[in-house]
Coordinates of C-alpha atoms and ligand atoms in Angstrom, one line a residue:
M1 CA 12.5 12.4 -18.9
K2 CA 11.6 9.5 -16.7
E3 CA 7.8 8.7 -16.4
I4 CA 6.1 9.8 -13.2
V5 CA 4.7 7.4 -10.6
V6 CA 2.4 8.2 -7.8
S7 CA 1.0 6.0 -5.0
G8 CA -0.8 6.5 -2.0
I9 CA -0.3 4.3 1.2
R10 CA -3.1 3.9 3.7
S11 CA -2.2 5.5 6.9
T12 CA -3.8 2.9 9.0
G13 CA -2.6 -0.7 9.7
N14 CA 0.9 -2.1 10.1
L15 CA 2.8 -3.7 7.5
H16 CA 2.6 -7.6 7.1
L17 CA 4.7 -10.0 5.2
G18 CA 2.1 -10.1 2.4
N19 CA 2.6 -6.2 2.0
Y20 CA 6.3 -6.6 2.0
F21 CA 6.4 -9.2 -0.9
G22 CA 3.9 -7.4 -2.7
A23 CA 3.3 -3.7 -3.0
I24 CA 6.5 -2.7 -1.1
K25 CA 9.0 -4.7 -3.1
N26 CA 7.5 -3.1 -6.1
F27 CA 8.0 0.2 -4.8
I28 CA 11.5 -0.5 -4.1
R29 CA 12.3 -1.2 -7.4
M30 CA 10.3 1.6 -9.0
Q31 CA 12.0 4.2 -7.0
H32 CA 15.1 3.6 -9.1
E33 CA 13.4 3.2 -12.5
Y34 CA 10.9 6.1 -12.4
T35 CA 10.3 9.6 -10.9
C36 CA 8.3 8.3 -7.8
Y37 CA 6.0 10.0 -5.4
F38 CA 4.9 8.0 -2.5
F39 CA 2.7 9.7 0.2
I40 CA 0.8 8.6 3.2
A41 CA -2.8 9.3 2.5
D42 CA -3.9 10.6 6.0
Y43 CA -6.7 12.7 4.5
H44 CA -8.4 9.7 3.0
S45 CA -8.4 7.8 6.2
L46 CA -10.6 10.6 7.8
T47 CA -13.3 9.4 5.6
T48 CA -13.8 6.2 7.5
H49 CA -12.2 7.2 10.7
P50 CA -13.0 11.0 11.3
T51 CA -12.0 11.0 14.9
P52 CA -8.8 8.6 15.0
A53 CA -7.4 8.1 18.4
D54 CA -3.9 9.1 17.4
L55 CA -3.6 9.9 13.7
H56 CA -0.1 11.3 14.0
M57 CA 1.0 8.3 15.5
N58 CA -0.5 6.3 12.8
V59 CA 1.2 8.4 10.2
K60 CA 4.7 8.1 11.9
Q61 CA 4.3 4.2 12.3
V62 CA 3.5 3.8 8.6
L63 CA 6.4 6.2 7.5
V64 CA 8.9 4.4 9.7
E65 CA 7.8 0.8 8.5
Y66 CA 8.1 2.0 4.8
L67 CA 11.6 3.3 5.6
A68 CA 12.7 0.1 7.3
C69 CA 11.7 -1.8 4.4
G70 CA 13.9 0.1 1.9
L71 CA 11.9 2.9 0.6
D72 CA 14.7 5.6 0.2
P73 CA 13.9 9.2 0.6
D74 CA 16.9 9.8 -1.7
A75 CA 15.5 7.9 -4.6
A76 CA 11.8 8.6 -4.3
T77 CA 9.9 11.5 -3.0
L78 CA 8.3 10.4 0.2
Y79 CA 5.8 12.6 2.0
I80 CA 2.7 13.0 3.9
Q81 CA -0.6 13.9 2.0
S82 CA -1.6 16.5 4.4
D83 CA 1.7 18.5 4.1
L84 CA 0.6 19.5 0.7
P85 CA -2.0 22.1 0.7
E86 CA -1.8 22.0 -3.1
I87 CA -3.7 18.7 -3.1
A88 CA -6.4 20.2 -1.1
E89 CA -6.8 22.9 -3.6
L90 CA -6.6 20.8 -6.6
Y91 CA -9.3 18.7 -4.9
L92 CA -11.5 21.7 -4.7
L93 CA -11.1 22.6 -8.3
L94 CA -11.7 19.2 -9.5
N95 CA -14.8 18.7 -7.2
M96 CA -16.6 21.3 -9.4
N97 CA -16.6 19.2 -12.2
A98 CA -17.4 15.8 -10.6
Y99 CA -20.9 14.9 -10.8
V100 CA -22.7 13.6 -7.9
G101 CA -24.2 11.0 -10.1
E102 CA -21.0 9.3 -11.1
L103 CA -19.7 9.5 -7.7
E104 CA -22.7 7.8 -6.1
R105 CA -22.3 4.9 -8.9
C106 CA -18.8 4.1 -7.6
T107 CA -18.5 0.6 -6.1
S108 CA -16.3 1.7 -3.1
F109 CA -18.8 4.3 -2.2
K110 CA -21.6 1.9 -2.4
D111 CA -19.6 -0.7 -0.1
K112 CA -19.2 2.1 2.5
I113 CA -22.8 2.8 2.6
R114 CA -23.2 -0.7 3.6
Q115 CA -20.3 -0.6 6.1
Q116 CA -21.0 2.6 7.9
P117 CA -24.5 3.6 7.2
D118 CA -24.2 6.3 10.1
N119 CA -21.5 8.2 8.6
I120 CA -21.9 8.7 4.9
N121 CA -20.1 11.9 4.7
G122 CA -19.1 14.2 1.8
G123 CA -15.6 12.8 2.0
L124 CA -16.5 9.4 1.3
L125 CA -18.5 10.5 -1.7
T126 CA -15.7 12.6 -3.2
Y127 CA -13.1 10.0 -2.0
P128 CA -12.3 9.4 -5.9
V129 CA -11.8 13.1 -6.5
L130 CA -9.2 13.4 -3.7
M131 CA -7.4 10.5 -5.1
A132 CA -7.5 12.1 -8.6
A133 CA -6.0 15.0 -7.0
D134 CA -3.4 13.0 -5.5
I135 CA -2.4 11.7 -8.8
L136 CA -3.0 14.6 -11.1
I137 CA -1.0 17.0 -8.9
H138 CA 2.1 15.5 -10.1
R139 CA 0.9 14.7 -13.6
A140 CA 1.4 11.1 -13.1
H141 CA 1.5 8.4 -15.8
K142 CA 1.5 5.3 -13.6
V143 CA -0.1 4.4 -10.4
P144 CA 1.1 1.1 -8.7
V145 CA -2.2 -0.2 -7.4
G146 CA -4.3 -3.5 -7.5
K147 CA -7.5 -4.4 -9.2
D148 CA -9.6 -2.9 -6.1
Q149 CA -8.5 0.6 -7.3
E150 CA -9.0 0.4 -10.9
Q151 CA -12.4 2.0 -10.7
H152 CA -10.8 5.1 -9.0
L153 CA -8.1 5.2 -11.6
E154 CA -10.6 5.3 -14.2
M155 CA -12.4 8.3 -12.5
A156 CA -8.9 10.1 -12.2
R157 CA -8.6 9.8 -16.1
T158 CA -12.2 11.0 -16.3
F159 CA -11.7 14.0 -14.0
G160 CA -8.3 14.8 -15.6
N161 CA -9.6 14.5 -19.2
R162 CA -12.7 16.5 -18.1
F163 CA -10.4 19.3 -16.8
N164 CA -8.4 19.3 -20.0
R165 CA -11.5 19.4 -22.3
L166 CA -13.3 22.2 -20.3
Y167 CA -10.3 24.5 -19.9
H168 CA -8.8 24.0 -23.2
T169 CA -5.5 22.5 -21.8
E170 CA -3.4 19.5 -22.0
L171 CA -2.3 19.9 -18.5
F172 CA -3.2 16.2 -17.2
P173 CA -1.9 13.0 -18.8
E174 CA -3.9 9.9 -18.2
P175 CA -2.7 7.7 -15.5
Y176 CA -2.8 4.0 -15.7
A177 CA -2.3 1.3 -13.1
F178 CA 1.1 -0.4 -13.2
N179 CA 2.7 -3.3 -11.5
Y180 CA 5.6 -5.7 -12.3
G181 CA 2.8 -8.2 -12.3
T182 CA 4.6 -11.3 -13.2
Q183 CA 6.9 -11.3 -10.4
L184 CA 4.4 -10.9 -7.8
V185 CA 4.7 -13.6 -5.2
K186 CA 1.7 -15.0 -3.5
V187 CA 1.9 -14.9 0.2
P188 CA -0.8 -17.2 1.9
G189 CA -2.3 -16.5 5.3
L190 CA -1.9 -18.5 8.4
D191 CA -5.5 -19.3 8.8
G192 CA -5.7 -21.6 5.8
S193 CA -6.8 -18.8 3.6
G194 CA -5.2 -18.1 0.4
K195 CA -3.9 -14.6 1.1
M196 CA -2.2 -12.8 4.0
G197 CA -4.3 -9.8 4.8
K198 CA -5.0 -7.7 7.8
S199 CA -8.8 -7.9 7.4
E200 CA -8.8 -11.8 7.0
G201 CA -8.9 -12.1 10.8
E202 CA -6.5 -12.1 14.0
G203 CA -3.7 -14.3 13.6
N204 CA -3.8 -14.6 9.8
A205 CA -1.0 -12.1 9.2
I206 CA 2.7 -11.7 10.5
F207 CA 3.4 -8.1 10.9
L208 CA 7.0 -6.7 10.5
S209 CA 6.6 -5.1 13.9
D210 CA 5.4 -8.5 15.6
S211 CA 7.6 -9.5 18.7
P212 CA 9.3 -13.1 18.3
D213 CA 6.7 -14.3 20.7
V214 CA 3.7 -13.1 18.9
I215 CA 5.2 -14.6 15.7
R216 CA 5.8 -17.9 17.5
K217 CA 2.1 -17.9 18.9
K218 CA 0.7 -17.1 15.5
V219 CA 2.7 -19.6 13.6
M220 CA 1.9 -22.5 16.1
R221 CA -1.7 -21.7 15.6
A222 CA -1.6 -21.9 11.8
V223 CA -4.0 -24.3 10.3
T224 CA -2.7 -27.9 9.2
D225 CA -4.2 -31.2 8.8
S226 CA -3.7 -34.6 10.1
G227 CA -0.9 -35.4 7.7
P228 CA -0.4 -37.4 4.4
T229 CA -1.7 -40.7 4.1
S230 CA 0.5 -42.0 1.3
E231 CA 3.9 -41.2 0.0
H232 CA 4.3 -38.3 -2.4
Q233 CA 0.7 -37.3 -1.8
A234 CA -0.4 -34.0 -3.5
K235 CA -0.6 -31.4 -0.8
P236 CA -4.0 -29.8 0.3
D237 CA -4.2 -26.0 0.1
V238 CA -3.6 -25.5 3.9
I239 CA -0.3 -27.4 3.9
K240 CA 0.7 -25.8 0.6
N241 CA 0.4 -22.5 2.3
I242 CA 2.8 -23.5 5.1
F243 CA 5.2 -24.8 2.6
S244 CA 5.0 -21.5 0.7
L245 CA 5.6 -19.4 3.7
M246 CA 8.5 -21.5 4.4
E247 CA 9.9 -20.9 0.9
L248 CA 9.7 -17.2 1.5
V249 CA 11.7 -17.2 4.7
S250 CA 13.6 -20.3 5.2
S251 CA 16.5 -21.7 3.5
P252 CA 16.4 -24.1 0.5
E253 CA 17.8 -26.8 2.9
T254 CA 15.2 -26.5 5.4
L255 CA 12.6 -26.5 2.8
A256 CA 13.8 -29.7 1.2
F257 CA 14.1 -31.4 4.7
F258 CA 10.5 -30.9 5.1
E259 CA 9.5 -31.7 1.7
E260 CA 11.4 -35.0 2.2
K261 CA 9.5 -35.6 5.6
Y262 CA 6.2 -34.9 3.8
N263 CA 6.8 -37.2 0.8
T264 CA 7.9 -40.0 3.2
M265 CA 4.9 -39.4 5.4
Q266 CA 7.3 -38.7 8.5
I267 CA 6.0 -35.1 8.9
R268 CA 5.3 -33.6 12.2
Y269 CA 3.6 -30.3 11.6
G270 CA 4.4 -29.1 15.2
D271 CA 8.1 -29.3 14.3
M272 CA 7.7 -27.7 10.9
K273 CA 5.9 -24.9 12.5
K274 CA 8.5 -24.4 15.2
Q275 CA 11.1 -24.0 12.5
L276 CA 8.8 -21.7 10.3
A277 CA 8.5 -19.4 13.4
E278 CA 12.0 -19.3 14.2
D279 CA 13.0 -18.6 10.4
M280 CA 10.3 -15.8 10.3
I281 CA 11.7 -14.2 13.5
L282 CA 15.1 -14.2 11.8
F283 CA 13.8 -12.9 8.5
T284 CA 11.7 -9.9 10.2
A285 CA 14.5 -9.3 12.8
P286 CA 16.3 -6.5 10.6
F287 CA 12.7 -4.9 9.9
R288 CA 11.9 -4.7 13.5
E289 CA 15.2 -3.3 14.5
K290 CA 15.0 -0.5 12.0
I291 CA 11.6 0.2 12.9
N292 CA 12.3 0.5 16.5
A293 CA 15.5 2.5 15.9
L294 CA 13.9 5.0 13.5
A295 CA 10.8 5.3 15.8
R296 CA 13.0 6.8 18.5
D297 CA 14.6 9.3 16.0
E298 CA 12.4 12.0 15.9
A299 CA 15.0 14.3 14.3
E300 CA 15.5 11.8 11.5
I301 CA 11.9 11.4 10.9
H302 CA 11.3 15.2 10.8
K303 CA 14.2 15.6 8.3
I304 CA 12.8 12.9 5.9
A305 CA 9.3 14.3 6.1
S306 CA 10.2 17.8 5.7
K307 CA 12.5 17.1 2.8
G308 CA 9.7 15.0 1.2
A309 CA 7.2 17.7 1.7
E310 CA 9.4 20.3 0.2
K311 CA 10.4 18.1 -3.1
A312 CA 6.6 17.1 -3.6
R313 CA 5.4 20.7 -3.2
E314 CA 7.8 21.9 -6.0
S315 CA 6.1 19.5 -8.4
A316 CA 2.6 20.2 -7.0
S317 CA 2.6 24.0 -7.0
A318 CA 3.9 24.0 -10.7
T319 CA 0.8 21.8 -11.6
L320 CA -1.6 24.0 -9.5
K321 CA -0.3 27.2 -11.0
E322 CA -1.2 25.8 -14.5
A323 CA -4.5 24.5 -13.3
R324 CA -5.5 28.0 -11.9
H325 CA -4.4 29.7 -15.0
A326 CA -6.3 27.4 -17.2
I327 CA -9.5 28.1 -15.2
G328 CA -8.8 31.8 -15.1
I329 CA -8.0 32.4 -11.5
R330 CA -5.6 35.2 -11.2
R331 CA -4.4 37.6 -8.9
F332 CA -5.3 41.2 -9.2
Ligands
LIG401 N1 -7.2 4.5 -2.4 C1 -5.8 3.8 -2.1 C2 -6.1 2.6 -1.2 O1 -7.1 2.4 -0.6 C3 -5.0 4.9 -1.4 C4 -4.7 6.0 -2.2 C5 -5.1 7.2 -2.0 C6 -4.0 6.2 -3.5 N2 -4.6 8.1 -3.0 C7 -4.0 7.5 -3.9 C8 -3.3 5.0 -4.2 C9 -3.4 7.9 -5.0 C10 -2.6 5.5 -5.4 C11 -2.6 6.9 -5.9 O2 -5.2 1.8 -1.3

């Protein structure tokens, strides 16, 4: 049997090129190598945004964008977290054995206390329990997340092991973080910072749904310097960033052309950015088209989400049945 992979996708925020070359490429490869469950974590978003302007629309957009990138509902099980009542029930059961002390010590909780001191709700405190329920509900072995989620994953192992011990069962395997680490491409931001990310500031990231005009504006504002002062000069970081982005979206000939210009001190960053913008527009065009087409196809979205929920519930209800049985919850 193939190993089981589970990952949650944040339901806020559009996808940018950094996401595409990072997590999403990993997902697309994993879906053919493992039994994958990928879901949109809409419950989790309520811990920080309890009254979202349009939660349904956010979820739809994220789903559409992942599908446009190549997540295949026939290969992976793709669903919306809130479509699985089993997750909420397992969360309830796990909460009984999650200690307030260990939850309060969680780094992400302490960060949130600083970020939103006026809304330190119970959902925030028990965020790691809900995440553990997401993972344990499918008895996952592997979770493709980054370093920032390591502590949450450790807590999922703690809660799963504790459940096994308390109820004398071997229901839950230990889930571990997993990525195809070596092939990860670094996608720099446009603001001179090392990383493309939506929290790094307006204009730093190119979103897959950005219109050509927006892409042009963002790229033309990208940080550069006054140019090389000697031939074959080592590139400062901000310039390396522009070249790295070009390497991702432009042809090898285009890249070689501007390398040559740089090395001979003839480079004009305005020209280079113009070319980069056009190549980014070409690169993102198929995504944009698929995003727009899918967003209009309510029937297709309904079909995909329903089928995903149905497949996910098969696995989830089997786990929950065993969990209830282990505790001693039985029908009269
Ligand atoms: N906490 C994750 C994040 O912020 C999202 C998430 C929720 C998740 N549940 C999960 C990731 C389960 C992996 C497995 O990105």
